[in-house]
Tab-separated table of C-alpha atoms in Angstrom:
chain	number	residue	atom	x	y	z
A	1	MET	CA	-52.633	-0.124	8.216
A	2	CYS	CA	-51.381	-2.504	10.888
A	3	PRO	CA	-48.173	-4.486	10.299
A	4	ALA	CA	-48.697	-7.839	8.599
A	5	SER	CA	-47.320	-9.682	11.608
A	6	VAL	CA	-50.230	-8.539	13.784
A	7	SER	CA	-52.980	-11.120	13.884
A	8	ALA	CA	-56.594	-10.251	13.101
A	9	THR	CA	-57.553	-10.476	16.764
A	10	LYS	CA	-54.690	-8.294	17.910
A	11	ALA	CA	-55.378	-5.849	15.096
A	12	ALA	CA	-58.906	-5.382	16.348
A	13	THR	CA	-57.521	-4.597	19.769
A	14	PHE	CA	-54.447	-2.527	19.016
A	15	CYS	CA	-54.923	-0.933	15.573
A	16	PRO	CA	-56.638	2.457	15.890
A	17	THR	CA	-59.123	3.888	13.441
A	18	GLN	CA	-58.138	6.750	11.115
A	19	ARG	CA	-59.858	9.245	13.418
A	20	GLU	CA	-58.050	7.872	16.471
A	21	THR	CA	-54.723	8.021	14.612
A	22	HIS	CA	-55.120	11.762	14.064
A	23	THR	CA	-55.612	12.313	17.810
A	24	MET	CA	-52.565	10.267	18.792
A	25	PRO	CA	-49.464	11.990	20.152
A	26	PRO	CA	-46.767	12.198	17.418
A	27	ILE	CA	-44.500	9.677	19.105
A	28	LEU	CA	-47.276	7.033	19.153
A	29	ARG	CA	-48.145	7.657	15.528
A	30	LEU	CA	-44.495	7.055	14.604
A	31	LEU	CA	-44.489	3.797	16.527
A	32	GLN	CA	-47.778	2.804	14.894
A	33	ALA	CA	-46.158	3.415	11.483
A	34	GLY	CA	-43.210	1.223	12.430
A	35	VAL	CA	-40.785	4.182	12.505
A	36	ALA	CA	-38.135	4.533	15.197
A	37	PRO	CA	-38.589	7.826	17.101
A	38	VAL	CA	-35.913	10.472	16.681
A	39	ALA	CA	-35.473	13.948	18.041
A	40	GLY	CA	-37.356	17.182	17.420
A	41	ALA	CA	-37.836	18.434	13.883
A	42	THR	CA	-36.784	15.113	12.369
A	43	GLN	CA	-39.526	13.295	14.273
A	44	GLN	CA	-42.151	15.783	13.116
A	45	THR	CA	-40.954	15.525	9.511
A	46	GLU	CA	-41.032	11.730	9.599
A	47	LEU	CA	-44.552	11.810	10.993
A	48	ALA	CA	-45.704	14.277	8.330
A	49	ALA	CA	-44.113	12.109	5.618
A	50	ARG	CA	-46.015	9.046	6.837
A	51	GLU	CA	-49.253	11.026	6.838
A	52	SER	CA	-48.572	12.144	3.260
A	53	LEU	CA	-47.909	8.584	2.124
A	54	ALA	CA	-51.150	7.514	3.811
A	55	GLY	CA	-53.044	10.236	1.914
A	56	HIS	CA	-53.881	12.336	4.991
A	57	ARG	CA	-52.069	15.439	3.685
A	58	LYS	CA	-52.895	17.170	0.418
A	59	GLY	CA	-51.340	19.783	-1.871
A	60	ILE	CA	-48.119	21.498	-0.883
A	61	LYS	CA	-48.372	20.082	2.648
A	62	SER	CA	-48.001	16.568	1.262
A	63	PHE	CA	-44.804	17.562	-0.586
A	64	LEU	CA	-42.949	19.575	2.063
A	65	PRO	CA	-41.971	16.640	4.338
A	66	PHE	CA	-39.967	15.145	1.467
A	67	VAL	CA	-38.027	18.319	0.661
A	68	GLY	CA	-34.404	18.009	1.738
A	69	PRO	CA	-32.261	15.470	-0.151
A	70	ALA	CA	-32.281	17.324	-3.488
A	71	VAL	CA	-31.774	20.652	-1.711
A	72	ILE	CA	-28.630	19.268	-0.088
A	73	ALA	CA	-27.483	17.817	-3.423
A	74	SER	CA	-28.111	21.173	-5.132
A	75	VAL	CA	-25.389	22.743	-2.993
A	76	GLY	CA	-22.847	20.935	-5.146
A	77	TYR	CA	-24.235	22.832	-8.127
A	78	MET	CA	-23.641	26.236	-6.538
A	79	ASP	CA	-20.275	25.753	-4.858
A	80	PRO	CA	-17.276	28.120	-5.176
A	81	GLY	CA	-16.029	26.053	-8.091
A	82	ASN	CA	-19.106	27.248	-9.956
A	83	PHE	CA	-18.267	30.822	-8.943
A	84	ALA	CA	-14.745	30.466	-10.342
A	85	THR	CA	-15.679	28.777	-13.629
A	86	ASN	CA	-18.785	30.899	-14.236
A	87	ILE	CA	-16.907	34.144	-13.608
A	88	GLN	CA	-14.174	33.076	-16.014
A	89	ALA	CA	-16.742	31.882	-18.568
A	90	GLY	CA	-18.683	35.163	-18.520
A	91	SER	CA	-15.541	37.290	-18.516
A	92	ALA	CA	-13.813	35.406	-21.354
A	93	THR	CA	-16.747	34.461	-23.596
A	94	GLY	CA	-19.649	36.701	-22.569
A	95	TYR	CA	-23.027	35.007	-22.786
A	96	MET	CA	-21.819	32.328	-25.229
A	97	LEU	CA	-21.584	29.412	-22.743
A	98	LEU	CA	-24.987	29.805	-21.100
A	99	TRP	CA	-26.214	26.837	-23.154
A	100	VAL	CA	-23.575	24.688	-21.451
A	101	VAL	CA	-25.067	25.623	-18.068
A	102	VAL	CA	-28.537	24.666	-19.330
A	103	LEU	CA	-27.320	21.356	-20.775
A	104	ALA	CA	-25.298	20.480	-17.676
A	105	SER	CA	-28.303	21.232	-15.454
A	106	LEU	CA	-30.576	18.953	-17.500
A	107	ILE	CA	-28.012	16.144	-17.324
A	108	ALA	CA	-27.729	16.727	-13.583
A	109	MET	CA	-31.503	16.456	-13.105
A	110	LEU	CA	-31.586	13.099	-14.875
A	111	PHE	CA	-28.707	11.545	-12.931
A	112	GLN	CA	-29.663	12.983	-9.536
A	113	ALA	CA	-33.164	11.575	-10.021
A	114	MET	CA	-31.629	8.191	-10.892
A	115	SER	CA	-29.448	8.313	-7.782
A	116	ALA	CA	-32.382	9.221	-5.536
A	117	LYS	CA	-34.447	6.424	-7.080
A	118	LEU	CA	-31.687	3.913	-6.380
A	119	GLY	CA	-31.727	4.788	-2.678
A	120	ILE	CA	-35.530	4.781	-2.406
A	121	VAL	CA	-36.064	1.471	-4.212
A	122	THR	CA	-33.159	-0.550	-2.800
A	123	GLY	CA	-32.663	1.055	0.608
A	124	ARG	CA	-28.948	1.187	-0.179
A	125	ASN	CA	-26.657	3.880	-1.538
A	126	LEU	CA	-24.644	3.904	-4.764
A	127	PRO	CA	-21.204	3.124	-3.228
A	128	GLU	CA	-22.653	0.166	-1.295
A	129	LEU	CA	-24.276	-1.266	-4.411
A	130	CYS	CA	-21.104	-0.763	-6.435
A	131	GLY	CA	-19.209	-2.695	-3.753
A	132	ASP	CA	-21.675	-5.592	-4.026
A	133	GLU	CA	-22.266	-5.673	-7.775
A	134	PHE	CA	-18.836	-4.970	-9.295
A	135	SER	CA	-15.512	-6.785	-9.112
A	136	LYS	CA	-12.977	-5.861	-6.434
A	137	PRO	CA	-10.475	-4.205	-8.838
A	138	VAL	CA	-13.263	-2.042	-10.287
A	139	VAL	CA	-14.523	-1.104	-6.837
A	140	PHE	CA	-11.027	-0.225	-5.631
A	141	GLY	CA	-10.391	1.922	-8.703
A	142	MET	CA	-13.717	3.717	-8.285
A	143	TRP	CA	-12.955	4.357	-4.625
A	144	ILE	CA	-9.527	5.872	-5.336
A	145	ALA	CA	-10.935	8.054	-8.127
A	146	SER	CA	-13.804	9.145	-5.901
A	147	GLU	CA	-11.450	10.084	-3.080
A	148	VAL	CA	-9.388	12.177	-5.519
A	149	ALA	CA	-12.619	13.838	-6.661
A	150	ALA	CA	-13.618	14.491	-3.040
A	151	MET	CA	-10.319	16.265	-2.369
A	152	ALA	CA	-10.570	18.221	-5.618
A	153	THR	CA	-14.085	19.230	-4.640
A	154	ASP	CA	-12.999	20.366	-1.204
A	155	VAL	CA	-10.222	22.500	-2.670
A	156	ALA	CA	-12.764	24.693	-4.450
A	157	GLU	CA	-15.369	24.598	-1.687
A	158	PHE	CA	-13.106	25.230	1.270
A	159	LEU	CA	-10.911	27.829	-0.408
A	160	GLY	CA	-13.965	29.618	-1.797
A	161	GLY	CA	-15.594	29.949	1.615
A	162	ALA	CA	-12.302	31.038	3.176
A	163	LEU	CA	-11.749	33.601	0.427
A	164	GLY	CA	-15.185	35.068	1.123
A	165	VAL	CA	-14.419	35.370	4.844
A	166	SER	CA	-10.994	36.858	4.096
A	167	LEU	CA	-12.292	39.560	1.757
A	168	LEU	CA	-15.416	40.451	3.726
A	169	PHE	CA	-13.751	40.765	7.138
A	170	HIS	CA	-10.314	41.878	5.883
A	171	VAL	CA	-8.389	39.014	7.460
A	172	SER	CA	-5.731	36.716	6.004
A	173	LEU	CA	-6.716	33.764	3.835
A	174	ILE	CA	-5.362	31.355	6.461
A	175	SER	CA	-7.587	32.985	9.091
A	176	GLY	CA	-10.528	32.643	6.723
A	177	MET	CA	-9.735	28.954	6.279
A	178	ILE	CA	-9.675	28.396	10.039
A	179	VAL	CA	-13.047	30.157	10.469
A	180	THR	CA	-14.556	28.183	7.587
A	181	GLY	CA	-13.273	24.925	9.053
A	182	ILE	CA	-14.804	25.654	12.459
A	183	VAL	CA	-18.188	26.675	11.010
A	184	THR	CA	-18.455	23.656	8.708
A	185	PHE	CA	-17.585	21.265	11.526
A	186	ALA	CA	-20.242	22.914	13.728
A	187	ILE	CA	-22.844	22.432	10.981
A	188	LEU	CA	-21.842	18.775	10.597
A	189	THR	CA	-22.572	18.144	14.278
A	190	LEU	CA	-26.243	18.971	13.613
A	191	ALA	CA	-26.582	15.514	12.059
A	192	LYS	CA	-26.606	14.102	15.592
A	193	ALA	CA	-30.087	15.601	16.042
A	194	GLY	CA	-31.456	13.853	12.930
A	195	PHE	CA	-31.623	14.766	9.270
A	196	ARG	CA	-34.048	17.721	9.479
A	197	PRO	CA	-31.927	20.298	11.381
A	198	LEU	CA	-29.047	19.795	8.928
A	199	GLU	CA	-31.426	20.078	5.971
A	200	LEU	CA	-32.889	23.323	7.320
A	201	VAL	CA	-29.474	24.936	7.796
A	202	ILE	CA	-28.275	23.855	4.357
A	203	GLY	CA	-31.566	25.069	2.880
A	204	ALA	CA	-31.088	28.482	4.499
A	205	LEU	CA	-27.583	28.768	3.045
A	206	VAL	CA	-28.868	27.750	-0.408
A	207	ALA	CA	-31.580	30.415	-0.162
A	208	THR	CA	-28.900	32.971	0.755
A	209	ILE	CA	-26.926	32.120	-2.391
A	210	GLY	CA	-30.010	32.315	-4.592
A	211	LEU	CA	-31.298	35.595	-3.189
A	212	SER	CA	-27.841	37.141	-3.408
A	213	TYR	CA	-27.591	36.474	-7.120
A	214	MET	CA	-31.116	37.646	-7.780
A	215	CYS	CA	-30.052	40.939	-6.183
A	216	GLU	CA	-26.945	41.054	-8.401
A	217	LEU	CA	-29.086	40.634	-11.526
A	218	VAL	CA	-31.242	43.565	-10.497
A	219	VAL	CA	-28.288	45.977	-10.359
A	220	ALA	CA	-26.185	44.547	-13.235
A	221	PRO	CA	-26.868	46.004	-16.733
A	222	LEU	CA	-27.724	42.832	-18.656
A	223	ASN	CA	-28.066	42.202	-22.385
A	224	TRP	CA	-31.150	39.993	-22.254
A	225	HIS	CA	-31.178	39.307	-26.008
A	226	ALA	CA	-27.598	37.998	-25.923
A	227	ALA	CA	-28.405	35.989	-22.794
A	228	LEU	CA	-31.391	34.315	-24.449
A	229	LEU	CA	-29.365	33.565	-27.579
A	230	GLY	CA	-26.481	32.127	-25.555
A	231	SER	CA	-28.894	29.911	-23.610
A	232	VAL	CA	-30.368	28.130	-26.638
A	233	VAL	CA	-27.720	28.283	-29.395
A	234	PRO	CA	-24.708	25.946	-28.861
A	235	GLN	CA	-21.404	27.686	-29.576
A	236	LEU	CA	-17.768	26.784	-28.825
A	237	HIS	CA	-15.195	29.105	-30.363
A	238	GLY	CA	-11.571	28.498	-29.421
A	239	ARG	CA	-9.613	26.414	-26.932
A	240	THR	CA	-10.542	28.639	-23.990
A	241	ALA	CA	-14.253	28.118	-24.611
A	242	VAL	CA	-13.830	24.316	-24.702
A	243	THR	CA	-11.814	24.285	-21.477
A	244	LEU	CA	-14.338	26.520	-19.723
A	245	ALA	CA	-17.256	24.435	-21.029
A	246	ILE	CA	-15.709	21.294	-19.547
A	247	GLY	CA	-15.004	23.201	-16.326
A	248	ILE	CA	-18.674	24.256	-16.153
A	249	ILE	CA	-19.796	20.646	-16.611
A	250	GLY	CA	-17.354	19.443	-13.951
A	251	ALA	CA	-18.500	22.190	-11.578
A	252	THR	CA	-22.204	21.622	-12.260
A	253	ILE	CA	-22.557	17.831	-12.295
A	254	MET	CA	-20.613	16.822	-9.212
A	255	PRO	CA	-19.500	13.176	-8.813
A	256	HIS	CA	-19.851	13.249	-5.036
A	257	THR	CA	-23.477	14.473	-5.173
A	258	LEU	CA	-24.400	11.528	-7.412
A	259	TYR	CA	-23.064	9.199	-4.725
A	260	LEU	CA	-24.564	11.212	-1.854
A	261	HIS	CA	-28.128	11.607	-3.136
A	262	SER	CA	-28.768	7.865	-3.018
A	263	GLY	CA	-27.644	7.838	0.609
A	264	LEU	CA	-29.832	10.805	1.560
A	265	THR	CA	-32.949	8.975	0.350
A	266	GLN	CA	-32.165	5.390	1.383
A	267	ASN	CA	-33.352	5.588	4.994
A	268	ARG	CA	-35.029	8.991	5.219
A	269	THR	CA	-38.576	7.656	4.855
A	270	PRO	CA	-38.278	3.911	4.228
A	271	ALA	CA	-40.978	2.566	1.918
A	272	ARG	CA	-42.990	-0.366	3.258
A	273	ASN	CA	-44.456	-1.466	-0.078
A	274	ASP	CA	-44.304	-0.687	-3.798
A	275	ASN	CA	-47.160	1.814	-3.645
A	276	GLU	CA	-45.217	3.877	-1.121
A	277	ARG	CA	-42.103	3.593	-3.278
A	278	ARG	CA	-43.991	5.000	-6.253
A	279	ARG	CA	-45.286	7.920	-4.194
A	280	LEU	CA	-41.813	8.560	-2.804
A	281	LEU	CA	-40.370	8.582	-6.323
A	282	ARG	CA	-42.962	11.123	-7.471
A	283	PHE	CA	-42.121	13.424	-4.548
A	284	SER	CA	-38.389	12.917	-5.149
A	285	ASN	CA	-38.611	13.740	-8.861
A	286	ARG	CA	-40.536	16.929	-8.129
A	287	GLU	CA	-37.939	18.013	-5.602
A	288	VAL	CA	-35.082	17.298	-8.019
A	289	LEU	CA	-36.794	19.332	-10.724
A	290	ILE	CA	-37.393	22.316	-8.428
A	291	ALA	CA	-34.096	22.293	-6.495
A	292	LEU	CA	-31.843	21.766	-9.506
A	293	GLY	CA	-33.951	24.106	-11.625
A	294	LEU	CA	-33.274	26.875	-9.106
A	295	ALA	CA	-29.582	25.909	-9.036
A	296	ALA	CA	-29.515	26.239	-12.836
A	297	ILE	CA	-30.993	29.738	-12.597
A	298	VAL	CA	-28.340	30.731	-10.042
A	299	ASN	CA	-25.547	29.404	-12.291
A	300	MET	CA	-26.937	31.242	-15.277
A	301	ALA	CA	-27.159	34.383	-13.160
A	302	MET	CA	-23.448	34.027	-12.288
A	303	VAL	CA	-22.442	33.827	-15.958
A	304	MET	CA	-24.770	36.668	-16.941
A	305	MET	CA	-23.523	38.955	-14.189
A	306	SER	CA	-19.926	38.169	-15.120
A	307	ALA	CA	-20.596	38.773	-18.816
A	308	SER	CA	-22.271	42.074	-17.996
A	309	VAL	CA	-19.797	43.476	-15.481
A	310	PHE	CA	-16.449	41.722	-15.875
A	311	ALA	CA	-16.152	41.373	-19.661
A	312	ARG	CA	-15.518	45.095	-19.913
A	313	SER	CA	-12.914	45.109	-17.152
A	314	GLY	CA	-10.956	41.953	-17.991
A	315	ILE	CA	-11.584	40.467	-14.529
A	316	ALA	CA	-11.534	36.675	-14.432
A	317	ASP	CA	-11.148	35.673	-10.781
A	318	ILE	CA	-13.113	35.894	-7.528
A	319	GLY	CA	-10.862	38.409	-5.768
A	320	GLY	CA	-10.851	40.721	-8.759
A	321	ALA	CA	-14.615	40.240	-9.118
A	322	TYR	CA	-15.205	41.552	-5.604
A	323	HIS	CA	-13.107	44.694	-6.112
A	324	THR	CA	-14.616	45.341	-9.551
A	325	LEU	CA	-18.158	44.984	-8.230
A	326	ASP	CA	-17.287	47.451	-5.473
A	327	LEU	CA	-15.955	49.898	-8.050
A	328	LEU	CA	-18.673	49.562	-10.707
A	329	LEU	CA	-21.849	48.609	-8.818
A	330	GLY	CA	-21.084	49.775	-5.288
A	331	ALA	CA	-20.212	48.314	-1.890
A	332	GLY	CA	-23.655	46.723	-1.509
A	333	ALA	CA	-23.253	44.534	-4.602
A	334	ALA	CA	-19.714	43.553	-3.570
A	335	THR	CA	-20.833	42.619	-0.049
A	336	VAL	CA	-23.751	40.546	-1.318
A	337	PHE	CA	-21.330	38.716	-3.619
A	338	LEU	CA	-19.058	37.798	-0.695
A	339	ILE	CA	-21.972	36.718	1.498
A	340	SER	CA	-23.124	34.345	-1.231
A	341	LEU	CA	-19.564	33.053	-1.652
A	342	MET	CA	-19.261	32.324	2.090
A	343	ALA	CA	-22.650	30.581	2.178
A	344	SER	CA	-21.649	28.553	-0.861
A	345	GLY	CA	-18.264	27.533	0.514
A	346	MET	CA	-19.483	26.558	3.969
A	347	SER	CA	-22.567	24.633	2.830
A	348	SER	CA	-20.797	22.780	0.003
A	349	SER	CA	-17.874	21.907	2.269
A	350	VAL	CA	-20.318	20.269	4.690
A	351	VAL	CA	-21.947	18.309	1.867
A	352	GLY	CA	-18.543	17.271	0.508
A	353	THR	CA	-17.553	15.821	3.876
A	354	MET	CA	-20.846	13.921	4.114
A	355	ALA	CA	-20.290	12.482	0.644
A	356	GLY	CA	-16.697	11.519	1.473
A	357	GLN	CA	-17.854	9.563	4.518
A	358	MET	CA	-20.461	7.711	2.474
A	359	ILE	CA	-18.011	6.938	-0.337
A	360	MET	CA	-15.453	5.413	2.035
A	361	GLN	CA	-18.012	3.400	3.992
A	362	GLY	CA	-19.750	2.130	0.878
A	363	PHE	CA	-16.748	1.151	-1.216
A	364	VAL	CA	-14.329	-0.217	1.392
A	365	HIS	CA	-16.534	-0.520	4.507
A	366	PHE	CA	-14.209	1.701	6.481
A	367	ARG	CA	-15.345	4.519	8.744
A	368	VAL	CA	-13.289	7.337	10.240
A	369	PRO	CA	-14.380	10.091	12.648
A	370	VAL	CA	-15.855	13.142	10.912
A	371	TRP	CA	-13.203	15.465	12.351
A	372	LEU	CA	-10.413	13.258	10.950
A	373	ARG	CA	-12.102	13.067	7.567
A	374	ARG	CA	-12.421	16.850	7.609
A	375	LEU	CA	-8.730	17.358	8.395
A	376	VAL	CA	-7.596	14.996	5.636
A	377	THR	CA	-9.717	16.600	2.919
A	378	ILE	CA	-8.810	20.202	3.778
A	379	ALA	CA	-5.061	19.543	4.112
A	380	PRO	CA	-4.398	20.071	0.371
A	381	SER	CA	-6.205	23.419	0.574
A	382	PHE	CA	-3.690	24.747	3.118
A	383	VAL	CA	-0.794	23.630	0.908
A	384	ILE	CA	-2.341	25.361	-2.112
A	385	ALA	CA	-3.069	28.532	-0.148
A	386	LEU	CA	0.576	28.791	0.940
A	387	HIS	CA	2.307	27.898	-2.335
A	388	PHE	CA	0.002	28.215	-5.381
A	389	ASN	CA	-2.485	30.483	-7.138
A	390	VAL	CA	-5.793	29.862	-5.353
A	391	ILE	CA	-8.112	30.827	-8.218
A	392	ASN	CA	-6.302	28.708	-10.817
A	393	ALA	CA	-6.375	25.754	-8.435
A	394	MET	CA	-10.150	26.156	-8.019
A	395	VAL	CA	-10.746	26.087	-11.784
A	396	ILE	CA	-8.372	23.144	-12.347
A	397	SER	CA	-10.151	21.202	-9.597
A	398	GLN	CA	-13.389	21.464	-11.570
A	399	VAL	CA	-11.720	20.041	-14.690
A	400	VAL	CA	-10.481	17.111	-12.544
A	401	LEU	CA	-14.073	16.496	-11.462
A	402	SER	CA	-15.185	16.316	-15.071
A	403	PHE	CA	-12.725	13.463	-15.707
A	404	VAL	CA	-13.976	11.502	-12.661
A	405	LEU	CA	-17.651	12.200	-13.394
A	406	PRO	CA	-18.265	9.360	-15.920
A	407	LEU	CA	-17.580	6.715	-13.242
A	408	PRO	CA	-20.691	7.296	-11.089
A	409	MET	CA	-22.714	8.042	-14.230
A	410	ILE	CA	-21.822	4.665	-15.763
A	411	ALA	CA	-22.461	2.929	-12.429
A	412	LEU	CA	-25.923	4.501	-12.198
A	413	VAL	CA	-26.805	3.422	-15.732
A	414	VAL	CA	-25.648	-0.160	-15.118
A	415	LEU	CA	-27.296	-0.597	-11.719
A	416	SER	CA	-30.548	1.116	-12.732
A	417	SER	CA	-30.812	-1.340	-15.639
A	418	ARG	CA	-30.399	-4.492	-13.522
A	419	ARG	CA	-33.619	-6.186	-12.487
A	420	SER	CA	-31.682	-8.027	-9.776
A	421	VAL	CA	-31.047	-4.623	-8.169
A	422	MET	CA	-34.172	-2.605	-9.008
A	423	GLY	CA	-36.815	-5.315	-9.346
A	424	GLY	CA	-39.935	-3.870	-10.943
A	425	PHE	CA	-38.460	-0.352	-10.845
A	426	THR	CA	-35.825	-0.992	-13.520
A	427	ALA	CA	-35.170	2.114	-15.631
A	428	ASN	CA	-37.017	2.223	-18.954
A	429	LYS	CA	-35.213	2.229	-22.287
A	430	VAL	CA	-35.686	5.961	-22.901
A	431	THR	CA	-34.048	6.807	-19.584
A	432	VAL	CA	-31.197	4.352	-20.135
A	433	TYR	CA	-30.424	5.482	-23.687
A	434	THR	CA	-30.614	9.162	-22.715
A	435	ALA	CA	-28.271	8.570	-19.770
A	436	ILE	CA	-25.841	6.673	-22.005
A	437	ALA	CA	-25.866	9.509	-24.549
A	438	MET	CA	-25.155	12.097	-21.859
A	439	THR	CA	-22.296	9.999	-20.472
A	440	VAL	CA	-20.776	9.585	-23.937
A	441	LEU	CA	-21.022	13.350	-24.489
A	442	ILE	CA	-19.063	14.117	-21.320
A	443	VAL	CA	-16.418	11.498	-22.136
A	444	ALA	CA	-16.110	13.006	-25.629
A	445	LEU	CA	-15.613	16.506	-24.224
A	446	ASN	CA	-12.922	15.175	-21.904
A	447	LEU	CA	-11.158	13.552	-24.863
A	448	VAL	CA	-11.303	16.850	-26.743
A	449	LEU	CA	-9.646	18.587	-23.807
A	450	ILE	CA	-6.929	15.912	-23.651
A	451	GLY	CA	-6.355	16.345	-27.371
A	452	GLN	CA	-5.946	20.100	-26.931
A	453	VAL	CA	-3.503	19.679	-24.072
A	454	VAL	CA	-1.414	17.114	-25.976
A	455	GLY	CA	-1.575	19.169	-29.144
């Protein structure tokens, strides 16, 4: 379809037929669609997305061009913080907390879909909309809390990747941190070539994590009956179980990914009308379901492997997990574990930096160079590595995230309910009430944890 600004006479001259469009060079088809040309794989993906929206691609081919945002967001659901909390959960409580992983994953799917929808419908990201719609004191408070969450996130992500490098290559933790910092910065530079190269690299790292844990499940002696029971029957016995449950929720539903997802969709394939928005939302919801469904399986696999292998040995940390895997299941299982930990740490650290940039720009309209942002967020990790217990710091960081999490959740509920923001795409009552219930549940769990600490 030609742009509305083209007159009927000009349209007859310049607008090609459907057959002619298919024979156009890619760059001309992008210009015809009103899309600015970008480099390489990103250009091809944008072209394929436009063809899908126009109905020229069918089946899986119509879906693939839109795969990317939820895959990047899913990294936050498989970061080293998940490794730390899931290993402790399986070691301390066996299969009992698998239902928490399932519940957290379902909550994550709902809110990530809401975040993606916000970006697709409005063309703006969550921090930007918060800055416009809420009062200045509220915005400032949300920004400070989000920055604290970003640093807490990076503690687990950066230290986890560095720990994997340190154990696998038998170097010091500081050396591992330097290597991890260099690799993550190199991955971040891929964004200069457009969104697709970065998505492909992150996707490859996510696949590495997933395949690694599928391999672990093959060699670990699992109790499938206990695993099934733990997945569907809610249980919380003792203070440790409550703390670990909150840690799992904080590690699974990441505040920064709720902010980031809206930004990943806002300009990726801009919708030109409501019909295209509806098609984009359908593709987005499918991707969220698949990407976060796979992330849920990986998290469950972590808890199950830990319950199977570490409960008998009393191991409850990543370093001990590696040595115990080497002893009980062999060097192959231990190596695969470290490879997945490195992939997790490096990919999630990249995503954390991206989210931090978006949070700062959206809330306070301030931009800093990526390298400076990277240095600021990893600085606490070096302090912790030199003076504190790394594993305990990783678990505590996930509990901190759980306390910050209600802020973006509440913001998403409020903004998704406003017709002035969403127009005809305002969230329905079922979605709103479900989101409110999930937010209240997380706040209640946080209050329980506070009560335990005070008591």
